[in-house]
Amino acid sequence: MSGALQDWKSQKKPFAAVVSAPVFWLALFFVAPMAIVWLYSFGQNAGPADIEISGTLDNYKRATEWLYVSIFLKSFAVAALTTLLCLIIGFPVGMAITFAAPKWRPWLLLGIMLPFWTNLLIRTYALMALMGSNGYMNKGLGGLWEGASWLRTLVGMQPLEAWTPVQLLYNNFAVVLGLVYVHLPFMVLPLYSALDRLDKSLIEASLDLGAGHFKTFMQIVVPLAAPGIVAGVMITLIPALGAYLTPDLMGGTDSQMIANVIERQFKRANDWPFGAALSFLLIYAMFILIAFQSMRSNKVKAA
Amino acid sequence: MFNRTPIAPLEYTRKLWMRSWVGLTMLFLYAPLILLMIFSFNDSKRNVVWKGFTLKYYEKALNNDSLVEALVNSLTIAALATIVSLVIGALAAVALWRFRFPFKGLVEGTMSLPIIVPEICLGVAFLIFFAKVDWPTDLPWPLNLSAITIAHITFCFPFVAMVVRARLASFNKEEEEAAKDLGATEWQAFRDVLLPHIRPALVAGALLAFTLSLDDFVITFFTSGPDTITFPVKVYSMVRFSVTPEVNAASTILILLTVILTFIALKLQGVKGIAETH
């Protein structure tokens, strides 16, 4: 965009026509609700359906109790692990799409995007059906187990005991797998768009000059794709950190994440001021992540 | 694997490990969905063993009044939210693209917030907001969906604005000036010059808003009342309390709807166009 921006004063009527509706909507149905939550976080329950905004910091003090700090830390750990797994799985996929024959490329992209357009709840439910104690994953593991048992008899050892279905769902493993399943497309798309812009002759030059594939990958591809990696990490980490549905449906009693704790304050525990404080702490955590990212990208621009 | 031409250094996609990696990833992404769709036709209560083809769970799902009502609610909300988001989002994009005004950075930043703020926080905010302003809950259909629709518009229109603004960057302002020099009014120039240019972005934005609205569970979960169940909220309660094959059937219908919508988008825009909007 060039300096052709018009000053609003020279075009008051068209300016008012385009700007008023979005600003009005944003102020009334976004800023106002968020402001009320923010005010509630400094309040306390004064009656069964009455909240007094007294300016107290008790809610934030309570959030620093180890129970809540540990849930925050755990949410971070789960989100970070999810992001890392998505990056490891997604990077070769992004590379494959970039270097695929032109006639295949759009279809591979569509293949990644179609799940992204599919309802999140349905995808979670489909994965749960697969992982249930009667599901196919258990069947497959059972088959492997029997195969191993048969191999043991072949070399003259005792066969293994009969296979009992394992509980794959309702634990932390299920939560991470579910989050990876849901967020993988988020990671692949920005990776692809960064890799696609990369000058392929640089890779060729590196290979011609005698660097191996691994060295070329680490020293040429990864640094040049860094903006896409950062974008993919942010776009995966942020929603994973605030995930509600996956830990709720696939997690066990010890795998609740911060969003589940917030939800409980508003439904069962009925402690809205504390829930409001936790919501804002989660929002602040997002802001810190985004600030880190923009600091990093400013540094890259300056260099 | 049996290619006659040797593999060039950059043809990573022709290497076996790369192909298997992509294949396994696609399997991971699609196997659960495809199995779910196959077993929605299975004549058995327990999901794993194939007992024969049946449509009875579709019949059950379609005769389940509350499920159908939830689906109708979801589609209504998505349609309304898409229309309003399209208008507000396009206006916001034009305002930010065309004008210099005080507090522009603030407006721009605030508008990107609904995209960044976690769904759970937005859901909570709407729960408190609608409780605080005593939003009427006993209105006749479809007005009883207004709270959910408002919440959906808030998180959909910034996406529309983003898509439209990206398209506006390629607009040649001289075309608009030429139209005005030739006597077009401000409104005519907008309608006949600018609007046709941003049409592809409007289509993409509309599809994005529709999908986002149809997909949303968390925010709706906090804003819906007992009489305003949407499809995801209904499926959630069915999954929570008893996994029935009915859910498989209903999910298959929604997956097919998504695939159809995606292919409409494809026809209108081409695969590349869709890829670029994400």
XYZ file of C-alpha atoms in Angstrom:
581
model
C 0.000 0.000 0.000
C 1.393 3.332 -1.039
C 0.868 6.758 0.417
C -2.419 7.002 -1.415
C -4.345 6.746 1.836
C -7.001 9.396 2.078
C -7.389 11.546 5.113
C -10.759 10.929 6.735
C -11.467 14.684 7.000
C -11.488 15.132 3.233
C -14.083 12.391 2.807
C -16.194 12.565 5.924
C -19.362 10.993 4.540
C -17.889 7.899 2.849
C -15.587 7.478 5.834
C -18.483 7.461 8.276
C -20.386 5.074 6.006
C -17.678 2.431 6.034
C -16.211 2.839 9.495
C -19.240 3.175 11.744
C -20.711 -0.331 11.498
C -17.480 -2.271 12.249
C -16.418 0.059 15.055
C -19.898 0.025 16.572
C -20.046 -3.781 16.450
C -16.571 -4.180 17.878
C -17.229 -1.761 20.729
C -20.616 -3.168 21.697
C -20.122 -6.899 21.138
C -16.430 -7.374 21.778
C -14.872 -4.594 23.854
C -17.861 -4.286 26.189
C -18.108 -8.018 27.020
C -14.347 -8.275 27.511
C -14.383 -5.173 29.729
C -17.112 -6.721 31.882
C -15.047 -9.904 32.304
C -12.050 -7.785 33.228
C -14.077 -5.902 35.858
C -15.547 -9.154 37.221
C -12.045 -10.490 37.751
C -11.685 -7.853 40.483
C -14.989 -8.781 42.069
C -16.403 -11.249 44.530
C -19.605 -13.220 44.970
C -21.916 -11.105 47.106
C -24.969 -13.331 46.780
C -26.230 -16.309 44.802
C -26.675 -14.244 41.644
C -24.953 -11.052 42.614
C -21.374 -10.082 41.962
C -19.855 -7.081 43.631
C -16.945 -5.436 41.871
C -14.928 -4.466 44.886
C -11.473 -4.083 43.352
C -10.164 -7.072 45.265
C -7.108 -8.945 44.033
C -8.144 -12.160 45.807
C -9.022 -13.927 42.566
C -5.568 -13.343 41.170
C -4.010 -14.352 44.472
C -5.966 -17.581 44.380
C -4.750 -18.208 40.830
C -1.168 -18.283 42.140
C -1.954 -21.308 44.301
C 0.104 -24.292 43.226
C -2.962 -26.190 42.008
C -3.710 -23.550 39.384
C -0.092 -22.737 38.565
C 0.521 -26.420 37.923
C -2.486 -26.588 35.581
C -1.165 -23.562 33.704
C 2.273 -25.176 33.431
C 0.759 -28.437 32.339
C -1.342 -26.730 29.670
C 1.827 -25.092 28.368
C 3.660 -28.411 28.347
C 0.835 -30.186 26.505
C 0.483 -27.342 23.985
C 4.263 -27.223 23.433
C 4.493 -30.979 22.931
C 1.556 -30.847 20.521
C 3.241 -28.055 18.568
C 6.545 -29.912 18.431
C 4.882 -33.090 17.164
C 2.909 -31.117 14.575
C 6.157 -29.495 13.407
C 7.969 -32.842 13.135
C 5.081 -34.477 11.273
C 4.185 -31.399 9.262
C 7.582 -30.268 7.976
C 8.195 -33.203 5.605
C 4.587 -32.896 4.441
C 5.111 -29.207 3.690
C 8.324 -30.074 1.807
C 6.572 -32.826 -0.124
C 3.787 -30.471 -1.224
C 6.309 -27.805 -2.254
C 8.359 -30.175 -4.373
C 5.453 -32.201 -5.725
C 4.656 -32.158 -9.446
C 2.468 -29.129 -10.230
C -0.528 -31.259 -11.112
C -0.440 -32.987 -7.722
C 0.206 -29.948 -5.564
C -3.353 -28.553 -5.379
C -4.777 -31.957 -4.510
C -2.269 -32.527 -1.717
C -3.134 -29.086 -0.364
C -6.809 -29.888 -0.562
C -6.095 -33.142 1.271
C -4.599 -31.164 4.143
C -7.320 -28.533 4.103
C -10.414 -30.706 3.972
C -10.057 -31.919 7.586
C -9.462 -28.295 8.597
C -12.899 -27.440 7.196
C -14.543 -30.425 8.908
C -16.299 -29.928 12.206
C -13.898 -30.121 15.142
C -16.309 -32.042 17.330
C -16.924 -34.652 14.643
C -13.192 -35.126 14.105
C -12.621 -35.555 17.825
C -15.491 -38.000 18.021
C -14.181 -39.980 15.033
C -10.780 -40.282 16.676
C -12.389 -41.371 19.941
C -14.335 -44.115 18.160
C -11.076 -45.367 16.682
C -9.272 -45.330 20.027
C -11.987 -46.836 22.208
C -11.374 -50.148 23.954
C -13.261 -51.869 21.102
C -11.818 -49.612 18.441
C -9.483 -50.402 15.595
C -6.377 -49.104 17.298
C -6.801 -51.657 20.047
C -7.485 -54.351 17.468
C -4.303 -53.433 15.620
C -2.237 -53.489 18.796
C -3.815 -56.834 19.675
C -2.792 -58.184 16.290
C 0.797 -57.025 16.801
C 0.820 -58.584 20.252
C -0.348 -61.937 18.893
C 2.224 -61.704 16.119
C 4.953 -61.132 18.693
C 3.643 -64.044 20.719
C 3.705 -66.282 17.657
C 7.292 -65.191 16.892
C 8.300 -66.139 20.410
C 6.874 -69.638 20.018
C 8.764 -69.870 16.753
C 12.100 -69.420 18.503
C 11.067 -71.793 21.231
C 10.087 -69.311 23.909
C 6.897 -69.205 25.976
C 4.031 -67.431 24.184
C 2.876 -64.124 25.660
C -0.293 -63.954 27.715
C -3.546 -63.279 25.894
C -4.055 -59.679 24.753
C -6.202 -57.500 26.932
C -7.440 -54.246 25.407
C -5.526 -51.249 26.736
C -7.144 -48.006 27.747
C -6.019 -45.606 25.053
C -8.576 -42.937 25.791
C -9.039 -40.762 28.874
C -5.395 -40.040 29.590
C -2.738 -37.480 28.694
C -1.550 -39.485 25.711
C -5.034 -39.293 24.192
C -5.148 -35.521 24.753
C -1.832 -34.932 22.963
C -2.784 -37.268 20.104
C -6.171 -35.574 19.787
C -4.605 -32.107 19.760
C -2.044 -33.147 17.123
C -4.829 -34.621 15.020
C -6.869 -31.441 15.186
C -4.032 -28.927 14.748
C -1.859 -30.581 12.105
C -3.434 -28.668 9.174
C -2.782 -25.373 11.016
C 0.918 -26.189 10.999
C 1.250 -27.553 7.463
C -0.366 -24.617 5.641
C 1.970 -21.825 6.858
C 4.969 -24.167 6.459
C 3.962 -24.837 2.879
C 3.486 -21.170 2.043
C 6.950 -20.334 3.442
C 8.660 -23.258 1.682
C 6.899 -22.429 -1.566
C 8.421 -18.934 -1.576
C 11.905 -20.300 -0.962
C 14.380 -19.909 -3.832
C 14.994 -23.484 -4.910
C 18.253 -22.641 -6.677
C 19.817 -22.036 -3.249
C 19.184 -25.667 -2.355
C 20.605 -26.784 -5.674
C 23.676 -24.584 -5.155
C 24.233 -26.049 -1.710
C 23.961 -29.606 -3.034
C 26.245 -28.790 -6.004
C 28.856 -27.343 -3.682
C 29.075 -30.629 -1.868
C 26.820 -30.261 1.165
C 24.759 -33.329 1.958
C 20.990 -33.364 2.132
C 20.983 -33.126 5.911
C 23.438 -30.225 6.016
C 21.536 -28.422 3.259
C 18.318 -28.943 5.156
C 19.692 -27.593 8.443
C 21.683 -24.691 7.011
C 19.628 -23.588 4.023
C 16.045 -24.817 4.203
C 15.339 -24.334 7.914
C 16.747 -20.779 8.201
C 14.964 -19.651 5.048
C 11.696 -21.229 6.149
C 12.019 -19.697 9.632
C 9.159 -17.192 9.207
C 6.833 -20.027 8.214
C 8.024 -22.164 11.114
C 7.382 -19.326 13.562
C 3.955 -18.647 12.037
C 3.062 -22.340 12.166
C 4.231 -22.651 15.761
C 2.185 -19.643 16.869
C -0.911 -20.701 14.958
C -0.722 -24.156 16.587
C 0.461 -23.205 20.068
C -2.165 -20.529 20.745
C -5.304 -22.586 20.071
C -3.721 -25.676 21.651
C -3.071 -23.728 24.843
C -6.720 -22.693 25.060
C -8.090 -26.080 23.982
C -11.275 -27.079 25.714
C -12.959 -29.825 23.746
C -10.098 -32.314 23.355
C -9.069 -32.508 27.034
C -12.733 -32.512 28.020
C -13.717 -35.450 25.807
C -10.472 -37.415 25.491
C -8.718 -36.622 28.742
C -8.924 -38.331 32.101
C -9.316 -36.793 35.517
C -5.690 -35.647 35.587
C -5.547 -34.203 32.085
C -7.654 -31.101 32.410
C -6.195 -27.996 30.889
C -6.717 -24.382 31.804
C -9.827 -23.992 29.620
C -11.547 -26.829 31.486
C -10.830 -25.160 34.800
C -12.269 -21.886 33.488
C -15.370 -23.671 32.242
C -15.906 -25.264 35.633
C -15.918 -21.871 37.364
C -18.794 -20.781 35.143
C -20.857 -23.958 35.245
C -20.456 -26.252 38.244
C -18.320 -24.258 40.658
C -20.260 -21.060 39.915
C -17.407 -18.756 40.832
C -17.575 -16.222 38.013
C -15.051 -13.706 39.406
C -12.369 -16.388 39.735
C -13.194 -17.732 36.267
C -12.906 -14.198 34.896
C -9.461 -13.805 36.500
C -8.272 -17.115 35.009
C -9.603 -16.069 31.569
C -7.613 -12.878 31.685
C -4.487 -14.683 32.838
C -4.848 -16.944 29.792
C -5.274 -13.894 27.546
C -2.172 -12.271 29.081
C -0.236 -15.479 28.402
C -1.243 -15.241 24.723
C -0.139 -11.611 24.601
C 3.273 -12.535 25.993
C 3.673 -15.247 23.339
C 2.702 -12.828 20.575
C 5.017 -10.144 21.960
C 7.904 -12.631 21.874
C 7.138 -13.442 18.282
C 6.942 -9.845 17.126
C 10.154 -8.998 19.002
C 11.833 -11.847 17.183
C 10.550 -10.829 13.777
C 11.596 -7.195 14.410
C 15.084 -8.403 15.227
C 15.164 -10.404 11.996
C 14.034 -7.357 10.044
C 16.671 -5.174 11.690
C 19.467 -7.651 10.961
C 9.496 -46.646 -7.365
C 9.972 -47.979 -10.861
C 10.558 -44.642 -12.510
C 12.677 -44.832 -15.590
C 14.107 -41.347 -15.170
C 16.559 -40.995 -12.297
C 15.415 -38.967 -9.324
C 16.722 -35.406 -9.451
C 18.120 -33.979 -6.199
C 15.122 -31.725 -5.597
C 12.459 -34.267 -6.416
C 11.946 -35.033 -2.762
C 8.413 -36.110 -3.476
C 9.649 -39.023 -5.563
C 11.635 -40.463 -2.698
C 10.071 -43.437 -1.039
C 10.384 -42.280 2.571
C 8.841 -38.934 1.718
C 5.948 -40.618 -0.047
C 5.327 -42.968 2.843
C 5.493 -40.059 5.278
C 2.852 -38.112 3.356
C 0.798 -41.271 2.908
C 0.881 -42.062 6.622
C -0.036 -38.478 7.518
C -3.013 -38.589 5.168
C -3.991 -41.948 6.656
C -3.806 -40.410 10.127
C -5.983 -37.487 9.031
C -8.560 -39.452 7.075
C -8.814 -42.961 8.556
C -10.929 -41.897 11.564
C -13.327 -39.905 9.391
C -13.668 -42.584 6.719
C -14.228 -45.336 9.283
C -16.843 -43.179 10.978
C -18.642 -42.747 7.667
C -18.455 -46.453 6.801
C -19.721 -47.567 10.174
C -22.664 -45.185 10.036
C -24.116 -47.788 7.624
C -23.327 -50.691 9.924
C -26.188 -52.755 11.227
C -24.811 -53.110 14.738
C -24.975 -51.193 17.980
C -21.354 -51.863 18.758
C -19.218 -50.070 16.281
C -16.408 -52.418 15.365
C -17.709 -55.460 13.591
C -19.392 -55.155 10.227
C -22.829 -56.737 10.455
C -24.351 -55.650 7.179
C -25.569 -52.547 5.409
C -28.385 -50.515 6.862
C -29.835 -47.020 6.618
C -31.759 -47.301 9.843
C -29.484 -44.963 11.789
C -30.054 -42.288 9.161
C -33.755 -42.817 9.552
C -33.364 -42.575 13.320
C -31.220 -39.460 13.093
C -33.646 -37.762 10.714
C -36.599 -38.709 12.942
C -34.823 -37.376 16.009
C -36.616 -34.043 16.226
C -34.168 -32.367 18.559
C -31.227 -33.368 16.343
C -32.926 -32.031 13.209
C -33.905 -28.868 15.055
C -30.303 -28.429 16.165
C -29.095 -28.825 12.584
C -31.663 -26.302 11.316
C -30.610 -23.899 14.082
C -26.944 -24.296 13.154
C -27.563 -23.659 9.473
C -29.762 -20.641 10.241
C -27.167 -19.144 12.554
C -24.397 -19.800 10.038
C -26.373 -18.144 7.223
C -27.277 -15.070 9.280
C -23.779 -14.740 10.730
C -22.257 -15.056 7.256
C -24.402 -12.279 5.772
C -23.733 -9.809 8.588
C -20.025 -10.725 8.847
C -19.652 -10.221 5.122
C -21.065 -6.688 5.274
C -19.214 -5.604 8.414
C -15.991 -7.334 7.420
C -15.951 -5.814 3.929
C -16.690 -2.345 5.323
C -13.908 -2.713 7.885
C -11.473 -3.826 5.195
C -12.341 -0.871 2.955
C -12.093 1.579 5.864
C -8.640 0.351 6.882
C -7.405 0.155 3.297
C -8.618 3.539 2.161
C -8.490 6.011 5.013
C -6.038 7.562 7.378
C -7.775 8.371 10.660
C -6.955 8.882 14.329
C -6.655 5.707 16.451
C -6.389 3.604 13.316
C -3.805 1.318 14.940
C -6.094 0.822 17.911
C -9.054 -0.111 15.707
C -6.904 -2.446 13.634
C -5.426 -4.132 16.710
C -8.782 -4.529 18.423
C -10.230 -6.065 15.297
C -7.574 -8.778 15.217
C -8.244 -9.665 18.855
C -11.319 -11.861 18.336
C -9.063 -14.064 16.186
C -6.360 -14.331 18.857
C -8.344 -14.439 22.100
C -8.967 -18.077 23.089
C -12.448 -19.320 22.310
C -13.081 -20.157 25.926
C -12.448 -16.538 26.991
C -14.735 -15.197 24.271
C -17.414 -17.706 25.284
C -17.161 -16.663 28.919
C -17.314 -12.990 27.939
C -20.547 -13.522 26.001
C -22.045 -15.570 28.827
C -21.427 -12.721 31.287
C -22.413 -10.018 28.795
C -25.780 -11.524 27.871
C -26.516 -12.248 31.522
C -25.600 -8.693 32.506
C -27.739 -6.960 29.873
C -30.618 -9.392 30.496
C -30.791 -10.445 26.894
C -34.293 -11.905 26.391
C -34.194 -15.686 26.044
C -37.858 -16.444 25.410
C -38.163 -14.912 21.960
C -39.828 -16.832 19.117
C -37.651 -18.616 16.546
C -35.397 -17.385 14.911
C -34.996 -14.400 17.261
C -34.074 -16.741 20.108
C -30.891 -17.481 18.171
C -29.859 -13.820 18.240
C -27.384 -14.142 21.129
C -25.508 -17.007 19.453
C -25.611 -15.248 16.092
C -24.161 -12.054 17.578
C -21.352 -14.036 19.190
C -20.615 -15.788 15.892
C -20.536 -12.525 13.939
C -17.972 -11.138 16.383
C -15.464 -13.904 15.687
C -16.305 -14.318 11.970
C -16.136 -10.791 10.620
C -12.427 -10.182 11.409
C -11.619 -13.190 9.210
C -13.719 -11.755 6.382
C -11.981 -8.386 6.826
C -8.579 -10.093 6.616
C -9.420 -11.928 3.383
C -10.996 -8.871 1.742
C -8.137 -6.606 2.739
C -5.609 -8.961 1.178
C -7.579 -8.758 -2.062
C -7.879 -4.959 -1.885
C -4.094 -4.654 -1.900
C -4.137 -5.592 -5.588
C -6.769 -3.000 -6.489
C -5.661 -0.265 -8.849
C -6.955 2.958 -7.342
C -6.668 4.710 -10.695
C -9.635 2.680 -11.931
C -11.800 4.161 -9.239
C -10.491 7.680 -9.946
C -11.193 7.210 -13.633
C -14.759 6.199 -12.837
C -15.202 9.290 -10.709
C -13.661 11.526 -13.376
C -16.210 10.139 -15.782
C -18.978 11.272 -13.481
C -19.630 8.270 -11.227
C -20.749 9.086 -7.711
C -18.959 7.677 -4.713
C -21.597 4.930 -4.407
C -21.517 4.075 -8.131
C -17.748 3.816 -8.082
C -17.978 1.505 -5.093
C -20.665 -0.664 -6.630
C -19.381 -0.891 -10.186
C -15.602 -0.780 -9.768
C -14.526 -1.796 -6.288
C -17.157 -4.418 -5.572
C -16.489 -6.527 -8.697
C -12.788 -6.501 -7.831
C -13.281 -7.852 -4.319
C -15.953 -10.395 -5.305
C -13.628 -13.464 -5.106
C -12.559 -12.404 -1.618
C -16.195 -11.995 -0.633
C -16.934 -15.538 -1.788
C -13.917 -16.881 0.096
C -14.789 -14.837 3.172
C -18.397 -16.026 3.104
C -17.360 -19.668 2.929
C -14.851 -19.158 5.726
C -17.433 -17.422 7.932
C -20.044 -20.097 7.213
C -17.658 -22.917 8.118
C -16.368 -21.166 11.234
C -19.900 -20.573 12.443
C -21.056 -24.107 11.675
C -17.968 -25.500 13.369
C -18.076 -23.536 16.564
C -18.741 -25.434 19.740
C -17.096 -23.645 22.658
C -18.544 -20.147 22.225
C -21.983 -21.535 21.410
C -21.817 -23.836 24.437
C -21.653 -20.729 26.655
C -24.258 -18.653 24.833
C -26.894 -21.277 24.086
C -29.871 -21.803 26.329
C -31.935 -24.967 26.806
C -34.114 -24.097 23.789
C -31.342 -22.957 21.500
C -29.284 -26.062 20.862
C -26.999 -26.062 17.846
C -25.734 -29.106 16.051
C -22.276 -29.277 17.686
C -23.793 -28.720 21.133
C -26.319 -31.498 20.493
C -23.654 -33.897 19.220
C -21.534 -33.030 22.241
C -24.254 -34.051 24.652
C -24.905 -37.235 22.660
C -21.191 -38.127 22.695
C -20.931 -37.255 26.375
C -23.738 -39.449 27.547
C -23.987 -42.306 25.107
C -22.198 -42.899 21.874
C -24.917 -44.022 19.509
C -24.641 -44.903 15.832
C -27.078 -42.057 15.274
C -24.201 -39.691 15.919
C -22.230 -41.448 13.182
C -25.089 -40.922 10.754
C -25.574 -37.276 11.699
C -21.815 -36.648 11.516
C -21.627 -38.239 8.081
C -24.323 -35.870 6.848
C -22.363 -32.880 8.141
C -19.057 -34.158 6.706
C -20.711 -34.550 3.296
C -22.085 -31.025 3.627
C -18.553 -29.764 4.295
C -17.157 -31.650 1.319
C -19.883 -30.227 -0.938
C -19.190 -26.687 0.328
C -15.468 -27.172 -0.250
C -16.082 -28.338 -3.784
C -18.342 -25.365 -4.485
C -15.511 -23.148 -3.267
C -13.179 -25.100 -5.520
C -15.367 -24.579 -8.561
C -15.626 -20.875 -7.841
C -12.028 -20.226 -6.972
C -9.746 -23.056 -7.972
C -7.668 -24.987 -5.470
C -4.912 -22.387 -5.432
C -7.311 -19.602 -4.585
C -8.546 -21.457 -1.526
C -5.035 -22.287 -0.441
C -4.109 -18.636 -0.560
C -6.944 -17.564 1.692
C -5.646 -19.681 4.521
